[in-house]
C-alpha positions as a printed Julia matrix, in Angstrom:
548×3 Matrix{Float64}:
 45.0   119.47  273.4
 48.41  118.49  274.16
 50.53  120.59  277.01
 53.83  122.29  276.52
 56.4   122.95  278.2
 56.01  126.09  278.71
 52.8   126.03  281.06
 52.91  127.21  284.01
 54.48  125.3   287.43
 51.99  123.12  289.34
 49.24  125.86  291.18
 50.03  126.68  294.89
 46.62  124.98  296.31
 48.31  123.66  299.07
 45.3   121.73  299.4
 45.45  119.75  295.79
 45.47  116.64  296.87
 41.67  116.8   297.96
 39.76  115.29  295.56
 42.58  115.61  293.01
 43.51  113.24  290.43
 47.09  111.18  290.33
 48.17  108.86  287.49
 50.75  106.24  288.32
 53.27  104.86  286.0
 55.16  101.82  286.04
 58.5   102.97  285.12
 59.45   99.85  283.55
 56.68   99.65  281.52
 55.92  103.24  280.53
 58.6   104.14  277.76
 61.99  102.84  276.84
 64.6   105.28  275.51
 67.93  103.49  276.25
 66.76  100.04  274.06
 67.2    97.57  276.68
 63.26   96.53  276.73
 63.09   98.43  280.09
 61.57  101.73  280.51
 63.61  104.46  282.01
 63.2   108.14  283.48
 64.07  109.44  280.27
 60.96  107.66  278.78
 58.74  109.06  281.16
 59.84  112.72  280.78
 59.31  112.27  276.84
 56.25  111.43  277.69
 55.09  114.19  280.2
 53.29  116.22  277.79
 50.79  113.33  277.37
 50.48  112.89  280.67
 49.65  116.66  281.05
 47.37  116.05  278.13
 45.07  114.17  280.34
 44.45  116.99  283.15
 45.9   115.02  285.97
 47.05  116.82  289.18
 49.96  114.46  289.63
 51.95  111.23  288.66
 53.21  108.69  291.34
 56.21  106.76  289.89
 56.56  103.42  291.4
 60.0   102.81  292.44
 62.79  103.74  290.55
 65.99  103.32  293.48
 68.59  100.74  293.22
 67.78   97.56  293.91
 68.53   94.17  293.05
 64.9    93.83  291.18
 63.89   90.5   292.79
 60.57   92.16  293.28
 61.27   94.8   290.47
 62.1    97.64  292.35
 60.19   97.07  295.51
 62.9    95.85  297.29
 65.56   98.71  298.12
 69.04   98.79  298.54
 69.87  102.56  298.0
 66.89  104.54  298.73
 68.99  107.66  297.29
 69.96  106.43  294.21
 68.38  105.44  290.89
 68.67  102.19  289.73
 71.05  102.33  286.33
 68.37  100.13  284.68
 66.17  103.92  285.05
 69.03  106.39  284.72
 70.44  108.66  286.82
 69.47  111.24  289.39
 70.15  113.82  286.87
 67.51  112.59  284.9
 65.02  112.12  287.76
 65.59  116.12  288.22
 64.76  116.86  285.0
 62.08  114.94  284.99
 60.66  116.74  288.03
 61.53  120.13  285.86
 59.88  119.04  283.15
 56.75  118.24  285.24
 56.4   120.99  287.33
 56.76  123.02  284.0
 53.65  121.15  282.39
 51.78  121.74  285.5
 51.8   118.2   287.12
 53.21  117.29  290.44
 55.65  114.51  290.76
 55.32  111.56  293.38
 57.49  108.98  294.19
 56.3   105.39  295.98
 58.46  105.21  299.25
 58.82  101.32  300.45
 59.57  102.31  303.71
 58.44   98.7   305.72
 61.13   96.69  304.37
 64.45   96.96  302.1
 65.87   94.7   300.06
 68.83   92.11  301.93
 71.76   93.81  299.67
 71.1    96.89  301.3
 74.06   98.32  303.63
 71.94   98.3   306.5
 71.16   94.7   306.46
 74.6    93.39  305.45
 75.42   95.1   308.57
 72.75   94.27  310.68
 73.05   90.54  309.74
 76.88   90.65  310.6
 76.93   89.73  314.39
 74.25   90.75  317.28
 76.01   93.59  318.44
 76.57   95.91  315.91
 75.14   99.62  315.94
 72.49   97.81  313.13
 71.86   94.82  314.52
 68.39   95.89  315.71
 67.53   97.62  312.61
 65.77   94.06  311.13
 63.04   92.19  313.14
 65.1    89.41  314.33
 64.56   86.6   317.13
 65.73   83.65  317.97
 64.2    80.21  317.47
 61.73   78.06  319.71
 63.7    75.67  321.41
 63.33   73.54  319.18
 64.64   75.6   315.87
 61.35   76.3   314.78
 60.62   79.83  314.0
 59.56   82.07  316.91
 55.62   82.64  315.77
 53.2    81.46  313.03
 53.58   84.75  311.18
 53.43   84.17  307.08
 54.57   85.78  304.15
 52.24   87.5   301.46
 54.3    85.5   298.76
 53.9    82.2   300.08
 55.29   80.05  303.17
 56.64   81.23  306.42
 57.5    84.51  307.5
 61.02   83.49  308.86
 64.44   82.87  307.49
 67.36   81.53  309.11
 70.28   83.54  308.78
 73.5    81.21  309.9
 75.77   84.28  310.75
 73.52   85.31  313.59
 72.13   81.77  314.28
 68.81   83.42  314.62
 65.62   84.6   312.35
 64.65   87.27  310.43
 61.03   88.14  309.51
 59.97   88.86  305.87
 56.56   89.64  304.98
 57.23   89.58  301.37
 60.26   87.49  299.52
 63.09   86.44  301.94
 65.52   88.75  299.96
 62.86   91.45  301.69
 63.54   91.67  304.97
 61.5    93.85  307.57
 63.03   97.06  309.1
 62.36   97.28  313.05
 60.72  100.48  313.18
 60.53  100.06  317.25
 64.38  101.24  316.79
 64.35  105.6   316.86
 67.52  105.11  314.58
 65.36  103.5   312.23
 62.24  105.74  311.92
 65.01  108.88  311.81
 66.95  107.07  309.44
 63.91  106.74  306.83
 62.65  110.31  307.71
 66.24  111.22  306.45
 65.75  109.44  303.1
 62.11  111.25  302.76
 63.89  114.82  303.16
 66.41  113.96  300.56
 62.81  113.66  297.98
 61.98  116.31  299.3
 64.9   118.6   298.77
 65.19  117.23  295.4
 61.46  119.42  294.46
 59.16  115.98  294.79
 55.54  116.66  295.73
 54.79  114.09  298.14
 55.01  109.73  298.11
 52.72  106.83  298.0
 53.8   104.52  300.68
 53.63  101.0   300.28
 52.01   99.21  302.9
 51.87  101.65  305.11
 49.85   99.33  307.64
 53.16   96.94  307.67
 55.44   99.08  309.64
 55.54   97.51  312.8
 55.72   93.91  313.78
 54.25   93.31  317.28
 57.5    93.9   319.92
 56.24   90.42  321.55
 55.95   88.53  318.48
 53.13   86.75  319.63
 51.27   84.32  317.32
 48.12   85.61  314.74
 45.19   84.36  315.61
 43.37   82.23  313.14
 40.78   83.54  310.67
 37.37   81.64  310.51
 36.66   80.39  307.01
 33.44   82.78  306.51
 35.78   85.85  307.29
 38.42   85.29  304.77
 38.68   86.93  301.4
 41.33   87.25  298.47
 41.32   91.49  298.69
 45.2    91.66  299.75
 46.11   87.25  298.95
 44.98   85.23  296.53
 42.55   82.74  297.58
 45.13   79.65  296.98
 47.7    81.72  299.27
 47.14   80.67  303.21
 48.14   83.77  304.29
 44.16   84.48  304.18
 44.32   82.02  307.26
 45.06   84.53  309.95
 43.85   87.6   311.48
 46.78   89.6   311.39
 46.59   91.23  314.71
 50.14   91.39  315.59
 52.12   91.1   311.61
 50.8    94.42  310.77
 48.48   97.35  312.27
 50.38   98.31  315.28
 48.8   101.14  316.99
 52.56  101.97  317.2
 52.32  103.17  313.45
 50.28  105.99  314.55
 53.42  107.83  316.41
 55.42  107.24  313.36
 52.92  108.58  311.1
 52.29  111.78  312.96
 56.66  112.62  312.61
 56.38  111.9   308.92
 53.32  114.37  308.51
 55.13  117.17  310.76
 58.26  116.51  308.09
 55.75  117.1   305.02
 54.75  119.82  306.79
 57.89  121.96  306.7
 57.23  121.49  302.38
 54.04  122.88  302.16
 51.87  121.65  299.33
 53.13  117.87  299.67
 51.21  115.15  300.15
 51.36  111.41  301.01
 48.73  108.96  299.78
 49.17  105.19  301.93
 48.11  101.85  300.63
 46.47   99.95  303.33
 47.07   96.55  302.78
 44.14   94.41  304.85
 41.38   92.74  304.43
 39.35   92.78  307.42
 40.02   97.02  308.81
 41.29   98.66  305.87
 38.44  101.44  307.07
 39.5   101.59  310.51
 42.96  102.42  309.13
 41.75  104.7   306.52
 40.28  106.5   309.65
 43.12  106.57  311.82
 46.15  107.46  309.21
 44.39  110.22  307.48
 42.33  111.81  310.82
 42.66  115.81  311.75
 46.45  116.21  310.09
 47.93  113.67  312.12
 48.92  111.26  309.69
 48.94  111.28  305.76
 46.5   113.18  303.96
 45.16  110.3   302.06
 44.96  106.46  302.23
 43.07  103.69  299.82
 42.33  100.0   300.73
 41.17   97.55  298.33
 37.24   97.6   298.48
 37.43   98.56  294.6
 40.27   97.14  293.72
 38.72   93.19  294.45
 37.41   90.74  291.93
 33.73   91.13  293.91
 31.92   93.12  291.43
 31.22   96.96  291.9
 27.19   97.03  292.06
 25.31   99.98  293.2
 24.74   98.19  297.11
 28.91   97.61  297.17
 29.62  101.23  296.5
 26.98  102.16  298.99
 28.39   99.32  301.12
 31.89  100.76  300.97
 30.62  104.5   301.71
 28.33  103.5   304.74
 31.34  101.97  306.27
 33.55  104.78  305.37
 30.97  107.37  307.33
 31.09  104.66  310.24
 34.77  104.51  310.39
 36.39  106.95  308.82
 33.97  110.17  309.08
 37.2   112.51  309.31
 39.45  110.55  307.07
 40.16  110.98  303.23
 39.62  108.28  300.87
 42.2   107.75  297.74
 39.94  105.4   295.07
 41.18  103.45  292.76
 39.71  100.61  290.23
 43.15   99.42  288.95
 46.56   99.46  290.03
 49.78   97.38  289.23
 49.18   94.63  291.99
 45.56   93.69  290.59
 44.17   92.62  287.23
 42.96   95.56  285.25
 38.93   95.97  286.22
 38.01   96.61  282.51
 39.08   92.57  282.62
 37.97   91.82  286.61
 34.5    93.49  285.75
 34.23   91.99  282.26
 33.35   95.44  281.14
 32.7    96.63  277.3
 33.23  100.32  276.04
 30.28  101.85  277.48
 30.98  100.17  281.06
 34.36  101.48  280.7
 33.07  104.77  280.3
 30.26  104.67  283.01
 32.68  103.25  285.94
 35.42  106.56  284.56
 32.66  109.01  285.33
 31.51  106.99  288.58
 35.4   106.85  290.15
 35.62  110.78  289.3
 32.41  111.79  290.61
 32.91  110.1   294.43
 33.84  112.03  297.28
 37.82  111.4   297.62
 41.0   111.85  295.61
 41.54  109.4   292.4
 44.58  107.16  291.61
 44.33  105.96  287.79
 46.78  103.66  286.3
 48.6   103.61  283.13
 46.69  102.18  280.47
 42.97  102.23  281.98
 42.59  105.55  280.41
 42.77  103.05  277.22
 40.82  100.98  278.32
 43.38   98.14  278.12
 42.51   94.55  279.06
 44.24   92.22  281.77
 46.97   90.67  279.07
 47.74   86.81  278.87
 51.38   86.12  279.58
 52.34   82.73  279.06
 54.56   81.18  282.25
 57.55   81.22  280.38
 57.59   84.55  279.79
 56.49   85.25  283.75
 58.55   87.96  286.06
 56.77   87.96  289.1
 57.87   85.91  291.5
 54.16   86.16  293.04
 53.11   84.58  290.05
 55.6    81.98  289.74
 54.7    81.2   293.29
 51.3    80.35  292.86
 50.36   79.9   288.89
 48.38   78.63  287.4
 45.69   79.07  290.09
 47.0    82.43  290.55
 49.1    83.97  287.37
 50.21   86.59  289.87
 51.03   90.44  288.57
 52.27   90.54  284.81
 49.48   90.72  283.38
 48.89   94.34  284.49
 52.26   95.15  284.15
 52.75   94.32  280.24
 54.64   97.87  277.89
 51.75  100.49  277.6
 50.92  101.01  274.28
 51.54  104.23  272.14
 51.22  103.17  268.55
 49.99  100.43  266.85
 52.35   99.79  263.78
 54.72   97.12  265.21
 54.91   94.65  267.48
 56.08   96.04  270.8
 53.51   99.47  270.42
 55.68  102.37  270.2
 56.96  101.06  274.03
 60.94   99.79  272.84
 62.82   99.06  269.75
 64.39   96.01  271.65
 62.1    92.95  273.12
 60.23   94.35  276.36
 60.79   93.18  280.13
 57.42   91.22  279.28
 55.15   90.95  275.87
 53.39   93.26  274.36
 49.9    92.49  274.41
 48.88   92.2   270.34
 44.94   92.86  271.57
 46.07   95.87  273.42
 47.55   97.73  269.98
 44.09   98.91  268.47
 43.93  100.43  271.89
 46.96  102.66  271.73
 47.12  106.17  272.29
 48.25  106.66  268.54
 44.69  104.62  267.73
 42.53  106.66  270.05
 43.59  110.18  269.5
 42.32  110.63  266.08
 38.88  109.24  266.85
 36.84  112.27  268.87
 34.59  109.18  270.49
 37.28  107.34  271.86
 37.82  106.25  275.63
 40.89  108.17  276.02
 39.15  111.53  275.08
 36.25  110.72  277.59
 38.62  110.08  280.19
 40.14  113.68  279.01
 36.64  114.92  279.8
 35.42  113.57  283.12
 39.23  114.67  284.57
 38.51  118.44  283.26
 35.12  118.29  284.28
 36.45  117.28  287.97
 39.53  119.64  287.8
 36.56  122.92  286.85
 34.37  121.88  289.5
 34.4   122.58  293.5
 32.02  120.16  294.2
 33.15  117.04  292.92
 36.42  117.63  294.19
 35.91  118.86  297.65
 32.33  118.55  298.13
 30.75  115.95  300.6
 28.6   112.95  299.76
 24.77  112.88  300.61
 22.04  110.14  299.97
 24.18  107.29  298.63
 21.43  105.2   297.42
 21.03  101.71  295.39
 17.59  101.15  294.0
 18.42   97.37  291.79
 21.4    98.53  289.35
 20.87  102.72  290.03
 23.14  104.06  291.86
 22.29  107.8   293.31
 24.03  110.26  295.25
 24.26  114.1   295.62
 28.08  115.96  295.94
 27.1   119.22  297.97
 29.75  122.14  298.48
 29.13  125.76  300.1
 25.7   125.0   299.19
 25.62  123.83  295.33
 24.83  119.88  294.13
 25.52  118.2   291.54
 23.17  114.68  291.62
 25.1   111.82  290.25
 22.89  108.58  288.53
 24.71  105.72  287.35
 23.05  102.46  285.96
 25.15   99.79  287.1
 23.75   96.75  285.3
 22.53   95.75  281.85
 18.76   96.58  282.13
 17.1    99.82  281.95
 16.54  101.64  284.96
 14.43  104.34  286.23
 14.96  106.89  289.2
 14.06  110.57  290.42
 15.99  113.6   290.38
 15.81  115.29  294.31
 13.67  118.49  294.88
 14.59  121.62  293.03
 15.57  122.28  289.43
 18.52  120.87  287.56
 20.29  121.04  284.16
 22.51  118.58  282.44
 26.36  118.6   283.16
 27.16  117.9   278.7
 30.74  117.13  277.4
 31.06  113.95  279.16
 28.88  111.45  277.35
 26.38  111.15  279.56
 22.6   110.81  278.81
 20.55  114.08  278.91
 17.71  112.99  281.32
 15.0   115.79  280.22
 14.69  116.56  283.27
 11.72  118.68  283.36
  9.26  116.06  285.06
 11.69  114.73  287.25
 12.31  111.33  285.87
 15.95  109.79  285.05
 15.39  106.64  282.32
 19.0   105.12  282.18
 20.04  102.38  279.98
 22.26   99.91  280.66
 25.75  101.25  282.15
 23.9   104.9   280.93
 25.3   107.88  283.61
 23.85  111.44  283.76
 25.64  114.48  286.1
 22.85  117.06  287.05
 23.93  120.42  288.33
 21.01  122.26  290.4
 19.99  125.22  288.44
């Protein structure tokens, strides 16, 4: 059933965020109304009552300021503005209006590490070495001789370090060099950003993803990262070609500084109560750690996720149980945000070569975990990574490194609302980047009319976790892989639900714990009979028990 506006405002749990469900949208992909090819704020509020449609607790908007769009909105130069390629802030309130009317909380992405090098701040800063910003940037002068001051690298490729002529020193990047890094080890700085974050705030927003929130500080000695054996490296946060999976980043990123930082920004989100903040926590080798210290007894954000599901290792029953042992071991008071897909990574329905019923089994297994949910745009589709052909590229990631890594487009392609032209509902102009032709039989316009489509079961595991306690506060017991089974009990103020999933593509068999159960039904599962105890699950088969 479809919302309406006139639903109520978002519920005062302040506590929503735990275990609640978020659905990000790429603004520039979601809905053009201006016919530039571009989505807009406009587009989104049109299509809020879809949105509310799908029983989500919130949206997180990735960024929608002004900027110069080098890296398509993640690089800043008026974090209080909207970029006129998006609208205006007029329509950014009424989106929030609109929103809060349908019952879903608005949340905006906050790229607080770095800003784009036409912002203010860094025109000044770059200016001479003495002005009241010229220690607002990480910069340092050269070895003696001109060589950059450490071996720090950038995510997109190369050094860290550009020379600026004006200052005859460097500044460090850790993305593109038209991204420079704020010096958060300046008070002017952190206050400066806390300012922007109160102006969201005041404007009715519900709390902020932050982008690399592990990236804040740079080490105040700049001293070299070690290097990273072979066996310890991995392509989570780099692709494998990229050599910033070389080092150990010990001193680039996860400053124990952050921690002070993070601790002001909660006390701010405190004065609004029912925000939240979820963190991305960009590393490879302690994204639990992290996890554990950013989101531990209130002092931090409420939330973080790393990227142990959002890899191209495939999610068996041992990973999950894997990624949950080492959550209990480093993280026991922290609060895990999970996501399969996001747009940095290729779409899992594509990274896990999954069919329909896959699709459907790894929807019920990301809402039944202990932790809140981030879902992307177009996975409730199902939609597949799309082919874009390098000409048509936009990511300078991609660009970077293609063809042994294609970079970001791909998950970033129009979403799709109706199949009866070319560009799917998205734009009557040609889109930012093509339309994926194998992605229109998947559009909502396609899917609502069937009852057994994806889209409706994704409808149905959301409600199911919005009714239920358990699943979205409970704890996590017995996390158990048996082959392909996967097992585990959510327990809350003394209820359980048991959870089976069948992870692979033979049959598998496994035993309901002591007591009695019924089937949880309305979420396609398979009905277990569970009178003699036994659970027979096909391949990528699920079943939700609820103790009787």
């Amino acid at each position: 059933m479809i919302a309406t506006a006139e639903q109520i405002s978002p519920a005062t749990d302040t506590d929503w965020w735990r275990g609640g469900v978020i659905y990000q949208i790429y603004p520039r992909s979601y809905q053009d109304t201006t016919g530039d090819g571009v989505g807009d704020l406009n587009g989104i509020t049109a299509r809020l009552p879809y949105v509310a449609s799908l029983g989500v607790d919130a949206i997180w908007i990735s960024p929608f300021f002004t900027s110069p769009m080098k890296d398509f909105g993640y690089d800043v130069s008026d974090y209080r503005d909207v970029d006129p390629m998006f609208g205006t802030l007029a329509d950014f309130d009424r989106l929030v209006d609109t929103a809060h009317r349908l019952g879903v909380r608005v949340m905006i992405d906050l790229v607080l590490s770095h800003s784009s090098d036409e912002h203010p701040w860094f025109q000044e800063s770059r200016a001479s070495r003495d002005n009241p910003k010229s220690d607002w940037y990480v910069w340092a002068d050269p070895k003696p001789d001109g060589t950059p001051p450490n071996n720090w690298l950038s995510i997109f490729g190369g050094g860290g370090w550009q020379w600026d002529v004006r200052r005859q020193q460097y500044f460090y990047h850790c993305f593109l060099e038209s991204q420079p890094d704020l010096n958060f080890h300046n008070p002017e700085v952190q206050d400066a950003l806390l300012d922007v974050t109160r102006f969201w705030l005041d404007r009715g927003v519900d709390g902020f993803r932050l982008d690399t929130i592990n990236f804040y500080f740079a080490d105040k000695e700049l001293r070299d990262n070690p290097a990273l054996p072979p066996e310890r490296r991995n392509a989570k946060i780099a692709p494998s070609v990229n050599p910033y999976n070389h080092q150990e980043h010990l001193y680039s990123k996860n400053r124990p500084e952050n921690l002070a930082f993070l601790k002001r920004f909660r006390e701010l989100l405190d004065e609004y109560p029912g925000t939240a903040a979820v963190g991305e926590v960009g590393d490879a080798q302690f994204g639990m750690e992290l996890i554990g210290q950013y989101t531990k007894d209130g002092q931090g954000v409420h939330m973080c996720y790393a990227f142990d599901f959002l890899a191209w290792d495939p999610l068996t029953a041992a990973r999950i149980v894997e990624v949950f042992d080492n959550l209990e071991e480093k993280a026991p008071d922290g609060w895990a945000c999970w996501a399969f897909s996001n747009h940095d990574v290729t779409r899992h329905v594509t990274r896990w070569n999954l069919d329909d019923q896959g699709a459907r089994c790894y929807a019920t297994l990301i809402h039944a975990l202990r932790g809140s949910v981030c879902l992307y745009q177009g996975e409730e589709l199902g939609l597949t990574e799309a082919r874009v052909a390098y000409e048509d590229l936009q990511d300078p990631y991609g660009i970077e490194f293609w063809p042994e890594f294609v970079g970001r487009d791909g998950c970033r392609t129009p979403m799709v609302w109706e199949p009866s032209n070319q560009n799917g509902g998205f734009s009557d102009a040609k889109p930012w980047l093509p339309v994926a032709h194998e992605h229109l039989g998947n559009s909502v316009g396609s899917q609502e009319g069937r009852p057994d489509a994806l889209l409706h079961h994704y409808r149905a595991i959301i409600g199911l976790r919005g009714r239920s306690e358990i699943l979205r506060k409970g704890i996590q017991r017995s996390t158990e892989a048996h082959g392909d089974m996967l097992t585990f009990c959510r327990v809350h103020e003394g209820r359980r639900i048991f959870c089976a999933f069948n992870l692979g593509g033979e049959p598998c068999t496994t035993h309901t714990p002591d007591g009695e159960w019924r089937f949880i039904d309305g979420i396609g599962g398979k009905d277990p009979q569970v009178g003699n105890g036994g659970i027979h699950l096909g391949p990528w088969q699920y079943t939700l028990l609820e103790e009787a």
